[in-house]
């Protein structure tokens, strides 16, 4: 189960982020995967998402595991201090592009998750999309998910 502090996740992923911040593609020691979920839109279902990320971690490095941390906002603040020259969107789209798999929880309305689903589709990253319940997302999000 993922029970890490923001600082330990940041330390683990810093070498990857450093390469990305230099405009390069990091080499993978083991395969990378990406987990997308709403951060500001709601933190319910967090425990279920942690179980999913823990299962993904058995097979790959989950580049976006910070999204299931209780301290996700602390992680983002620290990340911005260390890597001020690269924005979060560039970081995330690069991480999606180097991932071998993409998993998205679209239970909660989120433009960010919708954009990430589209990016994974555009880059040809094999994807699994799910909702914990009858989703409370906009019709546009439903259309994106159905079309992908």
Coordinates of C-alpha atoms in Angstrom, one line a residue:
X1 CA 0.0 0.0 0.0
X2 CA 1.2 3.5 -0.8
X3 CA 2.0 5.2 2.5
X4 CA 4.8 7.5 1.5
X5 CA 5.6 11.1 2.5
X6 CA 5.7 13.7 -0.3
X7 CA 9.4 14.2 0.4
X8 CA 10.2 10.5 -0.2
X9 CA 8.3 10.3 -3.4
X10 CA 9.9 13.5 -4.6
X11 CA 13.4 12.1 -3.8
X12 CA 12.6 8.9 -5.6
X13 CA 11.4 10.6 -8.7
X14 CA 13.9 13.6 -8.8
X15 CA 16.4 11.9 -11.1
X16 CA 13.6 11.4 -13.7
X17 CA 12.2 14.9 -13.2
X18 CA 15.8 16.3 -13.6
X19 CA 16.2 14.7 -17.0
X20 CA 12.7 15.9 -18.1
X21 CA 13.6 19.4 -16.9
X22 CA 16.6 19.3 -19.2
X23 CA 14.3 18.6 -22.2
X24 CA 15.5 15.0 -22.5
X25 CA 13.7 11.7 -22.2
X26 CA 14.7 9.6 -19.2
X27 CA 15.9 6.0 -19.7
X28 CA 13.8 3.5 -17.8
X29 CA 15.3 1.1 -15.4
X30 CA 12.0 -0.7 -15.3
X31 CA 8.9 0.4 -17.3
X32 CA 7.0 3.5 -16.4
X33 CA 3.3 3.9 -16.0
X34 CA 1.0 6.9 -15.3
X35 CA -2.0 7.2 -13.0
X36 CA -4.4 10.1 -13.6
X37 CA -7.0 11.3 -11.0
X38 CA -8.5 14.6 -9.9
X39 CA -6.4 16.3 -7.3
X40 CA -8.5 19.4 -6.6
X41 CA -11.8 18.1 -7.7
X42 CA -12.1 15.7 -4.7
X43 CA -10.2 13.3 -2.6
X44 CA -12.9 10.7 -2.1
X45 CA -12.0 7.2 -3.3
X46 CA -8.4 7.9 -2.4
X47 CA -7.9 4.6 -0.6
X48 CA -9.2 2.7 -3.6
X49 CA -6.8 4.6 -5.9
X50 CA -3.9 3.9 -3.6
X51 CA -4.7 0.2 -4.0
X52 CA -4.6 0.6 -7.7
X53 CA -1.3 2.5 -7.7
X54 CA 0.2 -0.1 -5.3
X55 CA -0.7 -2.9 -7.8
X56 CA 0.7 -0.9 -10.7
X57 CA 4.0 -0.4 -8.7
X58 CA 4.6 -4.2 -8.7
X59 CA 5.2 -4.0 -12.4
X60 CA 6.4 -0.5 -13.1
X61 CA 7.4 2.9 -11.6
X62 CA 4.3 5.0 -11.3
X63 CA 5.5 8.4 -12.3
X64 CA 2.4 10.1 -10.9
X65 CA 2.0 8.3 -7.6
X66 CA 2.1 11.6 -5.8
X67 CA -1.6 12.1 -6.8
X68 CA -2.6 9.5 -4.2
X69 CA -0.6 11.1 -1.3
X70 CA -2.3 12.9 1.5
X71 CA 0.4 15.5 1.1
X72 CA -0.1 16.0 -2.7
X73 CA -0.1 19.8 -2.5
X74 CA 3.1 19.8 -0.4
X75 CA 4.6 17.6 -3.1
X76 CA 3.6 20.0 -5.8
X77 CA 5.1 23.0 -3.9
X78 CA 8.4 21.2 -3.3
X79 CA 8.5 20.1 -7.0
X80 CA 8.0 23.7 -8.2
X81 CA 10.9 24.9 -5.9
X82 CA 13.3 22.2 -7.3
X83 CA 12.2 22.6 -10.9
X84 CA 11.1 26.1 -11.5
X85 CA 11.9 26.2 -15.2
X86 CA 9.5 23.4 -16.2
X87 CA 5.7 23.7 -15.8
X88 CA 3.5 20.9 -14.4
X89 CA 1.7 20.4 -17.7
X90 CA 5.0 19.8 -19.6
X91 CA 6.1 17.4 -16.8
X92 CA 2.9 15.4 -16.9
X93 CA 2.6 15.2 -20.7
X94 CA 6.2 14.0 -20.9
X95 CA 5.6 11.4 -18.2
X96 CA 2.5 10.1 -20.1
X97 CA 4.6 9.9 -23.3
X98 CA 7.3 7.7 -21.7
X99 CA 4.8 5.5 -20.0
X100 CA 4.0 2.0 -21.1
X101 CA 0.6 2.1 -19.6
X102 CA -1.9 4.8 -18.5
X103 CA -4.7 4.3 -16.0
X104 CA -7.3 7.0 -15.3
X105 CA -9.9 7.4 -12.6
X106 CA -12.5 9.8 -14.1
X107 CA -15.0 9.6 -11.2
X108 CA -14.7 13.3 -10.4
X109 CA -15.0 16.0 -12.9
X110 CA -11.6 17.1 -14.0
X111 CA -10.3 19.0 -17.0
X112 CA -6.8 17.8 -16.2
X113 CA -7.7 14.1 -16.3
X114 CA -9.7 14.7 -19.5
X115 CA -6.6 16.3 -21.1
X116 CA -4.4 13.5 -19.9
X117 CA -6.7 10.9 -21.3
X118 CA -6.6 12.7 -24.6
X119 CA -2.8 12.9 -24.5
X120 CA -2.4 9.2 -23.7
X121 CA -4.7 8.4 -26.7
X122 CA -2.8 10.8 -29.0
X123 CA 0.5 9.3 -28.0
X124 CA -0.8 5.7 -28.4
X125 CA -0.2 4.7 -24.7
X126 CA -2.3 1.7 -23.8
X127 CA -5.0 2.9 -21.4
X128 CA -7.5 1.7 -18.9
X129 CA -10.2 4.1 -17.8
X130 CA -12.6 3.6 -14.9
X131 CA -15.0 5.3 -12.5
X132 CA -15.7 4.3 -8.9
X133 CA -19.4 5.1 -9.2
X134 CA -21.9 6.6 -11.6
X135 CA -19.5 9.3 -12.6
X136 CA -20.3 12.9 -11.9
X137 CA -18.5 14.3 -14.8
X138 CA -19.6 16.6 -17.6
X139 CA -21.1 15.3 -20.8
X140 CA -17.9 16.4 -22.6
X141 CA -15.8 14.1 -20.3
X142 CA -18.2 11.2 -21.0
X143 CA -17.8 11.8 -24.8
X144 CA -13.9 11.8 -24.5
X145 CA -14.0 8.6 -22.5
X146 CA -16.4 6.8 -24.9
X147 CA -14.4 7.9 -27.9
X148 CA -11.1 6.7 -26.5

